[in-house]
Amino acid sequence: MQLKKAAARAAALTAALSLSAAAQSPKSKVRWDVGGEVGAYVDSDHVTVITPAASARARAPADGWTASGTALVDIVSAASVDIVSTASPRWTEVRTAGVLQAEYAPREWGGRAHVGGSVEPDTTTLTTGGGLFADLEQRTARTGLDYTFSRERAGRRDTPLSVYSLDLNRHTLTGSLDLVLGPATRFGVVADVMLESGRQEKPYRWLPLFDPDTPVPVGASIVEVHRLRLPAAVTERLPDARQRYALSGRLAHRFRDSTLVLWDRLYADSWAQYAATLDARWVLSPSRRFEAWPRVRLHAQTGVDFWRRAYRAQVTSGSVIAPTLRTGDRELSPLWTASLGPGVRWLIGKNDPRSMAFALELEGSYTDFRDALYIDHRTAVFGIASFQMRLD
Amino acid sequence: MLRPMTRLVCLIAALWLGGCANVAPWQRTRLAHPTMNESDGASASRQHLHEVREGAQGGDGSVSMGCGCN
């Protein structure tokens, strides 16, 4: 109930911020941008995801306000090894998500607010927040401070949340600094501190247990795991708190006919997971109406400190003694991923080519799981087709 | 020997104090190019994919819609 009230208040605040800004100057011109995209993902672990999304943005540059919204639907179909290993059939799930954002900057400083959420059959998330920012040094520097609160409620499919639910709260503080380093170079830094408290485990994630003396190889198949495991199995159990820290830098440089964008992130958390991510994109503009780019993304991470490929248990006189903390989430294990792919964009607006654009992106990725059961690697293909149009 | 956090603060302060270039408005044609924007090349489905497939989160300055990712 409180969650709904908070959402309603945040939505009203966001709407009021936009409307009051618009009402100040009825003669000012409002510019609209609309867009849509369809993303498609398929991987070697028999997971497919189709994601249609739509977005709209209204802005009045003279008055300094912007309001935008994005909505998407994830249609996930999976028969991954984790599902097959528990003798469950392929499942299909739909996730609906959306976010509304508003920004108002009457002078060199301004404020922004957002409210969003997502709904899945067994998980509901609400996100809301806001922040302040300021343009300094003749708009060659912008600094900002934002706070976001999100609440996630996970349950079991076909069981009311009032009967069974796991709640997770997350507080995120974000500091940002964007600098102009020269006539063609920008550099930005973003720092996030995320404090999570609550239950993060998935109630349907069952883990096999093994005798302490049984060797279990990396990527052991389902058949092999069933041959080696103990008859008992336990559900996942994660710590009730997690502090996460991320620091990223973004460097963008415009050459005569191309733009190079480098983004790098360092990450650490209280579960002793450390990660580094690099994303590079070089946009070539050979003509006014066509752009093409290669994009590469490299990600490497350690496993959390309680990650075990095979959790060992003692079985004594009918009772099972298993490790207190345990997980089967492969994304908490040590892994690295390399992604590479091209993108193209046609600028097809009549007078201003950028007033209408159509883009295609394709990305292939390879993930190496260094210490996991069932699979030791995953290959995936991800594609996006998008369309954007400015309505003047 | 400076502690890592102190080093970080010093680095940001150095960028803050010495990083800003005095670029006149008429010299900002390249800076204003749309491909220099953070939103260029951003995609809601790509962001969600990374949230799900990577253990790390944050640092991208975007607003998450939330998900039961793990």
Coordinates of C-alpha atoms in Angstrom, one line a residue:
Chain A
M1 CA 0.0 0.0 0.0
Q2 CA 2.8 2.4 1.0
L3 CA 4.6 1.4 -2.2
K4 CA 1.6 2.4 -4.3
K5 CA 1.3 5.7 -2.4
A6 CA 4.9 6.5 -2.9
A7 CA 4.6 5.7 -6.6
A8 CA 1.5 7.9 -7.0
R9 CA 3.3 10.8 -5.2
A10 CA 6.4 10.4 -7.4
A11 CA 4.3 10.3 -10.6
A12 CA 2.4 13.4 -9.5
L13 CA 5.6 15.2 -8.7
T14 CA 7.1 14.2 -12.1
A15 CA 3.9 15.4 -13.9
A16 CA 3.7 18.6 -11.9
L17 CA 7.3 19.4 -12.6
S18 CA 6.7 19.0 -16.3
L19 CA 3.4 20.8 -16.4
S20 CA 4.4 23.8 -14.3
A21 CA 7.5 24.2 -16.4
A22 CA 5.4 24.1 -19.5
A23 CA 2.8 26.5 -18.1
Q24 CA 5.4 29.2 -17.4
S25 CA 5.8 30.2 -21.1
P26 CA 2.9 29.1 -23.2
K27 CA 4.4 30.7 -26.3
S28 CA 7.7 28.8 -26.1
K29 CA 8.1 26.1 -28.7
V30 CA 7.9 22.5 -27.6
R31 CA 9.9 20.0 -29.5
W32 CA 8.9 16.4 -29.6
D33 CA 11.0 13.3 -30.3
V34 CA 9.6 9.9 -30.6
G35 CA 11.3 6.6 -31.1
G36 CA 10.9 2.9 -31.1
E37 CA 13.2 -0.2 -31.1
V38 CA 13.0 -3.9 -31.2
G39 CA 15.8 -5.9 -29.6
A40 CA 16.3 -9.6 -30.2
Y41 CA 18.6 -11.9 -28.2
V42 CA 19.4 -15.5 -28.6
D43 CA 22.1 -17.6 -26.9
S44 CA 23.6 -21.1 -26.9
D45 CA 21.9 -21.8 -23.5
H46 CA 18.5 -21.8 -25.3
V47 CA 17.4 -18.4 -24.1
T48 CA 15.6 -16.0 -26.4
V49 CA 14.4 -12.6 -25.6
I50 CA 12.4 -10.2 -27.8
T51 CA 12.2 -6.6 -26.5
P52 CA 10.0 -4.0 -28.2
A53 CA 10.4 -0.6 -26.7
A54 CA 8.9 2.9 -27.3
S55 CA 10.0 6.3 -26.1
A56 CA 8.9 9.9 -26.4
R57 CA 10.5 13.2 -25.3
A58 CA 9.1 16.7 -25.1
R59 CA 11.4 19.6 -24.5
A60 CA 11.3 23.4 -24.6
P61 CA 14.9 24.5 -24.8
A62 CA 14.0 28.2 -24.2
D63 CA 12.3 27.4 -21.0
G64 CA 14.8 24.7 -19.9
W65 CA 12.5 21.8 -19.3
T66 CA 12.4 18.3 -20.7
A67 CA 10.0 15.4 -20.0
S68 CA 10.4 11.9 -21.4
G69 CA 9.1 8.4 -21.0
T70 CA 10.2 4.9 -22.1
A71 CA 8.2 1.7 -22.0
L72 CA 9.3 -1.8 -23.0
V73 CA 8.2 -5.4 -22.9
D74 CA 10.5 -8.3 -22.5
I75 CA 9.3 -11.6 -23.9
V76 CA 11.6 -14.3 -22.5
S77 CA 11.6 -17.9 -23.5
A78 CA 14.1 -20.2 -21.8
A79 CA 15.1 -23.8 -21.6
S80 CA 18.5 -23.2 -20.1
V81 CA 20.6 -25.8 -18.4
D82 CA 19.5 -24.5 -15.0
I83 CA 15.9 -25.1 -15.9
V84 CA 16.4 -28.5 -17.6
S85 CA 18.6 -29.6 -14.6
T86 CA 15.6 -29.3 -12.3
A87 CA 13.4 -31.3 -14.7
S88 CA 11.3 -28.2 -15.5
P89 CA 9.9 -27.5 -19.0
R90 CA 10.7 -24.5 -21.1
W91 CA 9.0 -21.4 -19.8
T92 CA 7.9 -18.2 -21.4
E93 CA 7.6 -15.0 -19.3
V94 CA 6.7 -11.4 -20.1
R95 CA 8.2 -8.5 -18.3
T96 CA 6.7 -5.0 -18.7
A97 CA 8.8 -2.0 -17.6
G98 CA 8.7 1.8 -18.0
V99 CA 10.1 5.0 -16.7
L100 CA 9.1 8.7 -16.7
Q101 CA 11.7 11.4 -16.4
A102 CA 11.5 15.2 -16.1
E103 CA 14.2 17.8 -15.9
Y104 CA 13.9 21.6 -15.3
A105 CA 16.9 23.9 -15.6
P106 CA 15.8 27.6 -15.5
R107 CA 19.3 28.9 -15.2
E108 CA 22.7 27.3 -14.8
W109 CA 21.3 24.9 -12.3
G110 CA 18.3 22.6 -12.3
G111 CA 16.6 19.5 -11.0
R112 CA 15.4 16.3 -12.3
A113 CA 13.1 13.5 -11.1
H114 CA 12.1 10.0 -12.3
V115 CA 9.7 7.2 -11.5
G116 CA 9.8 3.8 -13.1
G117 CA 9.0 0.2 -12.5
S118 CA 8.8 -3.3 -13.9
V119 CA 6.4 -6.1 -13.5
E120 CA 7.1 -9.8 -14.0
P121 CA 4.9 -12.8 -13.0
D122 CA 7.0 -13.3 -9.9
T123 CA 8.7 -9.9 -9.4
T124 CA 7.6 -6.3 -9.1
T125 CA 10.0 -3.4 -8.9
L126 CA 9.4 0.3 -8.2
T127 CA 12.1 2.9 -8.8
T128 CA 11.9 6.6 -8.0
G129 CA 14.4 9.4 -7.4
G130 CA 15.7 12.8 -8.2
G131 CA 18.6 15.1 -8.2
L132 CA 20.2 18.4 -8.7
F133 CA 22.8 19.6 -11.3
A134 CA 24.7 22.7 -12.1
D135 CA 26.4 24.0 -15.2
L136 CA 29.7 25.8 -14.3
E137 CA 32.5 27.6 -16.0
Q138 CA 30.5 28.9 -18.9
R139 CA 28.9 25.6 -19.4
T140 CA 32.2 23.8 -19.8
A141 CA 31.5 21.7 -16.7
R142 CA 28.4 20.1 -15.3
T143 CA 28.2 18.4 -11.9
G144 CA 25.2 16.5 -10.5
L145 CA 24.1 14.6 -7.5
D146 CA 21.2 12.2 -7.6
Y147 CA 19.4 9.8 -5.3
T148 CA 17.3 6.8 -6.3
F149 CA 15.3 4.4 -4.3
S150 CA 14.0 1.1 -5.6
R151 CA 12.0 -1.6 -4.0
E152 CA 11.8 -5.1 -5.4
R153 CA 9.3 -7.7 -4.3
A154 CA 9.9 -11.2 -5.5
G155 CA 7.5 -14.1 -5.0
R156 CA 6.5 -17.5 -6.4
R157 CA 4.6 -17.8 -9.6
D158 CA 0.9 -18.4 -8.9
T159 CA 1.3 -17.6 -5.2
P160 CA -0.1 -14.2 -4.0
L161 CA 2.6 -11.8 -2.8
S162 CA 0.6 -11.3 0.4
V163 CA 1.2 -15.0 1.2
Y164 CA 4.9 -15.2 0.2
S165 CA 7.4 -12.5 -0.9
L166 CA 11.0 -11.5 -0.6
D167 CA 11.6 -7.8 -0.4
L168 CA 14.7 -5.9 -1.4
N169 CA 15.4 -2.2 -0.9
R170 CA 18.1 -0.3 -2.8
H171 CA 19.4 3.2 -2.1
T172 CA 21.6 4.6 -4.8
L173 CA 23.6 7.8 -4.6
T174 CA 25.1 9.0 -7.9
G175 CA 27.6 11.8 -8.3
S176 CA 28.6 13.0 -11.8
L177 CA 31.0 15.4 -13.4
D178 CA 31.2 16.2 -17.1
L179 CA 34.0 18.3 -18.4
V180 CA 34.9 20.0 -21.7
L181 CA 38.5 19.2 -22.2
G182 CA 38.9 21.0 -25.6
P183 CA 37.0 22.1 -28.7
A184 CA 36.3 18.4 -29.6
T185 CA 36.7 16.5 -26.4
R186 CA 34.5 15.7 -23.4
F187 CA 35.2 13.7 -20.3
G188 CA 32.7 12.5 -17.7
V189 CA 33.0 10.7 -14.5
V190 CA 30.1 8.9 -12.7
A191 CA 30.3 7.4 -9.3
D192 CA 27.6 5.2 -7.8
V193 CA 27.1 4.0 -4.3
M194 CA 24.4 1.4 -4.0
L195 CA 23.2 0.1 -0.7
E196 CA 21.0 -3.0 -0.8
S197 CA 19.1 -4.6 2.0
G198 CA 16.7 -7.5 1.9
R199 CA 16.3 -10.8 0.3
Q200 CA 17.9 -11.3 -3.2
E201 CA 17.7 -15.0 -3.7
K202 CA 15.4 -16.7 -6.1
P203 CA 13.0 -19.1 -4.3
Y204 CA 12.9 -21.5 -7.3
R205 CA 16.7 -21.8 -7.7
W206 CA 17.6 -25.2 -6.3
L207 CA 21.3 -26.2 -5.9
P208 CA 22.7 -29.7 -6.0
L209 CA 25.0 -30.7 -3.1
F210 CA 28.1 -32.9 -3.2
D211 CA 30.1 -35.0 -0.9
P212 CA 33.3 -33.2 0.3
D213 CA 35.5 -35.8 -1.4
T214 CA 33.8 -36.0 -4.8
P215 CA 35.6 -34.1 -7.5
V216 CA 33.3 -32.0 -9.8
P217 CA 34.8 -30.7 -13.0
V218 CA 34.2 -27.2 -14.5
G219 CA 31.2 -27.3 -16.8
A220 CA 30.1 -30.8 -15.7
S221 CA 27.1 -31.9 -17.7
I222 CA 23.6 -32.4 -16.3
V223 CA 24.1 -36.1 -16.5
E224 CA 27.4 -35.9 -14.8
V225 CA 26.1 -33.7 -12.0
H226 CA 23.2 -36.1 -11.3
R227 CA 25.6 -39.0 -11.2
L228 CA 27.9 -37.2 -8.7
R229 CA 25.5 -35.3 -6.5
L230 CA 24.0 -36.2 -3.1
P231 CA 20.3 -37.0 -3.1
A232 CA 19.6 -33.7 -1.2
A233 CA 19.2 -30.3 -2.7
V234 CA 18.8 -26.8 -1.1
T235 CA 17.5 -23.5 -2.3
E236 CA 19.7 -20.5 -2.8
R237 CA 20.6 -18.3 0.2
L238 CA 22.4 -14.9 -0.2
P239 CA 23.5 -12.3 2.4
D240 CA 20.8 -9.8 3.4
A241 CA 22.9 -6.8 2.7
R242 CA 25.2 -5.7 -0.2
Q243 CA 27.1 -2.5 -0.7
R244 CA 28.1 -1.9 -4.3
Y245 CA 30.4 0.8 -5.7
A246 CA 30.9 1.7 -9.3
L247 CA 33.2 4.4 -10.9
S248 CA 33.1 5.0 -14.6
G249 CA 34.8 7.4 -17.0
R250 CA 33.6 8.4 -20.4
L251 CA 35.8 10.0 -23.0
A252 CA 34.3 11.3 -26.2
H253 CA 36.3 12.9 -29.0
R254 CA 35.0 14.2 -32.3
F255 CA 37.4 14.0 -35.2
R256 CA 36.7 15.6 -38.5
D257 CA 34.4 12.9 -39.7
S258 CA 34.1 10.5 -36.8
T259 CA 33.5 10.2 -33.1
L260 CA 35.4 7.9 -30.7
V261 CA 33.6 7.1 -27.4
L262 CA 35.4 5.2 -24.7
W263 CA 33.6 4.1 -21.5
D264 CA 35.3 2.3 -18.7
R265 CA 33.9 1.1 -15.4
L266 CA 35.5 -0.3 -12.2
Y267 CA 33.2 -2.1 -9.8
A268 CA 33.5 -3.5 -6.3
D269 CA 31.1 -4.7 -3.7
S270 CA 30.8 -6.1 -0.2
W271 CA 30.4 -9.7 -1.5
A272 CA 34.0 -9.4 -2.8
Q273 CA 33.0 -9.2 -6.4
Y274 CA 35.2 -7.0 -8.5
A275 CA 34.7 -6.2 -12.2
A276 CA 36.1 -4.1 -15.0
T277 CA 34.1 -3.2 -18.1
L278 CA 35.3 -1.4 -21.3
D279 CA 32.9 -0.3 -24.0
A280 CA 34.3 1.4 -27.1
R281 CA 32.4 2.8 -30.1
W282 CA 33.8 4.6 -33.1
V283 CA 31.1 6.3 -35.2
L284 CA 32.2 7.0 -38.7
S285 CA 30.3 9.7 -40.6
P286 CA 31.3 9.3 -44.3
S287 CA 28.3 11.4 -45.4
R288 CA 25.5 13.6 -44.0
R289 CA 23.0 10.8 -44.3
F290 CA 24.9 7.7 -43.2
E291 CA 26.9 6.6 -40.1
A292 CA 28.5 3.3 -39.3
W293 CA 30.4 2.0 -36.3
P294 CA 32.1 -0.9 -34.8
R295 CA 31.5 -1.5 -31.1
V296 CA 33.4 -3.6 -28.7
R297 CA 32.6 -4.4 -25.1
L298 CA 34.9 -6.3 -22.7
H299 CA 33.8 -7.4 -19.2
A300 CA 35.7 -9.4 -16.6
Q301 CA 34.7 -10.1 -13.0
T302 CA 35.6 -12.2 -10.0
G303 CA 33.2 -14.4 -8.3
V304 CA 31.6 -13.5 -5.0
D305 CA 33.4 -14.8 -1.9
F306 CA 30.8 -17.5 -1.2
W307 CA 30.7 -18.7 -4.8
R308 CA 31.4 -22.4 -5.1
R309 CA 31.2 -24.5 -8.3
A310 CA 30.0 -27.4 -6.1
Y311 CA 28.6 -26.8 -2.7
R312 CA 29.7 -29.5 -0.2
A313 CA 27.4 -30.9 2.4
Q314 CA 27.5 -33.3 5.3
V315 CA 24.7 -35.8 5.5
T316 CA 24.4 -37.3 9.0
S317 CA 21.5 -39.4 10.2
G318 CA 18.9 -37.9 7.9
S319 CA 19.9 -34.2 8.3
V320 CA 21.9 -32.1 5.8
I321 CA 24.5 -29.6 6.8
A322 CA 25.1 -27.2 3.8
P323 CA 27.0 -24.0 3.6
T324 CA 25.0 -21.1 5.0
L325 CA 25.5 -18.9 2.0
R326 CA 25.2 -20.4 -1.5
T327 CA 24.1 -19.4 -5.0
G328 CA 23.5 -20.9 -8.4
D329 CA 23.5 -17.5 -10.1
R330 CA 26.2 -17.8 -12.8
E331 CA 26.5 -14.0 -13.0
L332 CA 27.9 -14.1 -9.5
S333 CA 30.7 -16.5 -10.6
P334 CA 34.1 -15.5 -12.2
L335 CA 33.6 -14.9 -15.9
W336 CA 34.7 -12.7 -18.8
T337 CA 32.7 -11.6 -21.8
A338 CA 33.8 -10.2 -25.1
S339 CA 31.3 -8.6 -27.4
L340 CA 31.8 -7.2 -30.9
G341 CA 29.5 -6.0 -33.6
P342 CA 28.7 -3.4 -36.3
G343 CA 26.0 -0.7 -36.4
V344 CA 24.7 1.5 -39.2
R345 CA 22.4 4.5 -39.2
W346 CA 20.6 6.2 -42.0
L347 CA 19.6 9.8 -41.5
I348 CA 16.6 10.3 -43.6
G349 CA 15.0 13.6 -42.5
K350 CA 13.9 15.9 -45.4
N351 CA 15.5 19.2 -44.5
D352 CA 17.5 18.2 -41.4
P353 CA 18.8 14.7 -42.0
R354 CA 18.8 14.0 -38.3
S355 CA 15.1 14.7 -37.8
M356 CA 14.5 11.1 -38.8
A357 CA 16.8 8.1 -38.4
F358 CA 16.8 4.4 -38.8
A359 CA 19.5 2.2 -37.2
L360 CA 20.5 -1.4 -37.2
E361 CA 23.0 -2.9 -34.7
L362 CA 24.3 -6.5 -34.4
E363 CA 26.5 -7.8 -31.7
G364 CA 28.0 -11.2 -31.1
S365 CA 29.3 -12.1 -27.7
Y366 CA 31.3 -14.9 -26.0
T367 CA 31.2 -15.5 -22.3
D368 CA 33.7 -17.8 -20.5
F369 CA 32.5 -19.2 -17.2
R370 CA 35.7 -20.0 -15.3
D371 CA 34.1 -22.0 -12.5
A372 CA 30.5 -23.0 -13.1
L373 CA 28.4 -26.2 -13.4
Y374 CA 26.6 -27.4 -16.5
I375 CA 28.3 -25.0 -19.0
D376 CA 31.7 -23.4 -19.3
H377 CA 30.9 -20.9 -22.0
R378 CA 28.0 -19.2 -23.7
T379 CA 27.7 -17.6 -27.2
A380 CA 25.0 -15.1 -27.9
V381 CA 23.8 -12.8 -30.7
F382 CA 22.0 -9.6 -30.0
G383 CA 20.4 -7.3 -32.6
I384 CA 18.5 -4.0 -32.4
A385 CA 16.5 -2.2 -35.0
S386 CA 15.5 1.3 -34.0
F387 CA 13.7 4.3 -35.4
Q388 CA 13.7 8.0 -34.2
M389 CA 11.8 11.0 -35.4
R390 CA 11.6 14.6 -34.4
L391 CA 8.3 16.3 -34.6
D392 CA 8.7 20.1 -35.0
Chain B
M1 CA 51.6 6.7 0.9
L2 CA 48.1 7.9 -0.1
R3 CA 45.1 5.7 0.5
P4 CA 43.2 4.8 -2.7
M5 CA 40.2 7.0 -1.7
T6 CA 42.5 10.0 -1.2
R7 CA 44.1 9.4 -4.6
L8 CA 40.6 9.3 -6.2
V9 CA 39.6 12.5 -4.6
C10 CA 42.9 14.1 -5.7
L11 CA 42.3 12.9 -9.3
I12 CA 38.8 14.3 -9.4
A13 CA 40.0 17.6 -7.9
A14 CA 42.8 17.8 -10.5
L15 CA 40.3 17.2 -13.3
W16 CA 37.9 19.8 -11.8
L17 CA 40.5 22.5 -11.4
G18 CA 42.7 21.9 -14.5
G19 CA 40.5 19.9 -16.8
C20 CA 38.0 22.5 -18.1
A21 CA 39.1 24.2 -21.3
N22 CA 38.0 27.7 -22.1
V23 CA 36.1 26.9 -25.3
A24 CA 34.1 29.8 -26.8
P25 CA 30.5 29.0 -27.9
W26 CA 31.5 29.4 -31.6
Q27 CA 34.2 26.8 -31.2
R28 CA 31.8 24.2 -30.0
T29 CA 30.6 22.8 -33.3
R30 CA 32.3 19.4 -32.7
L31 CA 31.3 19.3 -29.1
A32 CA 27.7 19.8 -30.1
H33 CA 27.7 16.9 -32.6
P34 CA 24.9 14.5 -31.7
T35 CA 27.3 11.5 -31.6
M36 CA 29.1 13.2 -28.7
N37 CA 26.0 12.9 -26.5
E38 CA 25.7 10.2 -23.8
S39 CA 22.3 9.2 -25.1
D40 CA 23.6 8.5 -28.6
G41 CA 23.8 4.7 -29.1
A42 CA 21.9 4.1 -25.9
S43 CA 19.2 1.5 -25.9
A44 CA 16.8 0.3 -23.3
S45 CA 17.1 -3.3 -24.3
R46 CA 20.9 -3.2 -24.4
Q47 CA 21.0 -1.6 -21.0
H48 CA 18.8 -4.4 -19.6
L49 CA 20.8 -7.1 -21.3
H50 CA 24.0 -5.8 -19.6
E51 CA 22.2 -5.6 -16.2
V52 CA 21.2 -9.2 -16.5
R53 CA 24.4 -10.7 -18.0
E54 CA 27.0 -8.9 -15.9
G55 CA 27.4 -9.1 -12.2
A56 CA 28.4 -5.4 -12.0
Q57 CA 26.0 -2.6 -12.1
G58 CA 26.0 1.2 -12.1
G59 CA 28.3 3.8 -13.4
D60 CA 26.5 4.4 -16.7
G61 CA 24.5 7.4 -15.5
S62 CA 21.2 5.9 -16.8
V63 CA 17.9 5.4 -15.0
S64 CA 17.1 1.8 -14.4
M65 CA 13.6 0.6 -14.7
G66 CA 14.4 -2.2 -12.3
C67 CA 14.3 -5.9 -12.8
G68 CA 14.5 -9.2 -11.0
C69 CA 17.9 -9.6 -12.7
N70 CA 19.9 -12.0 -10.7

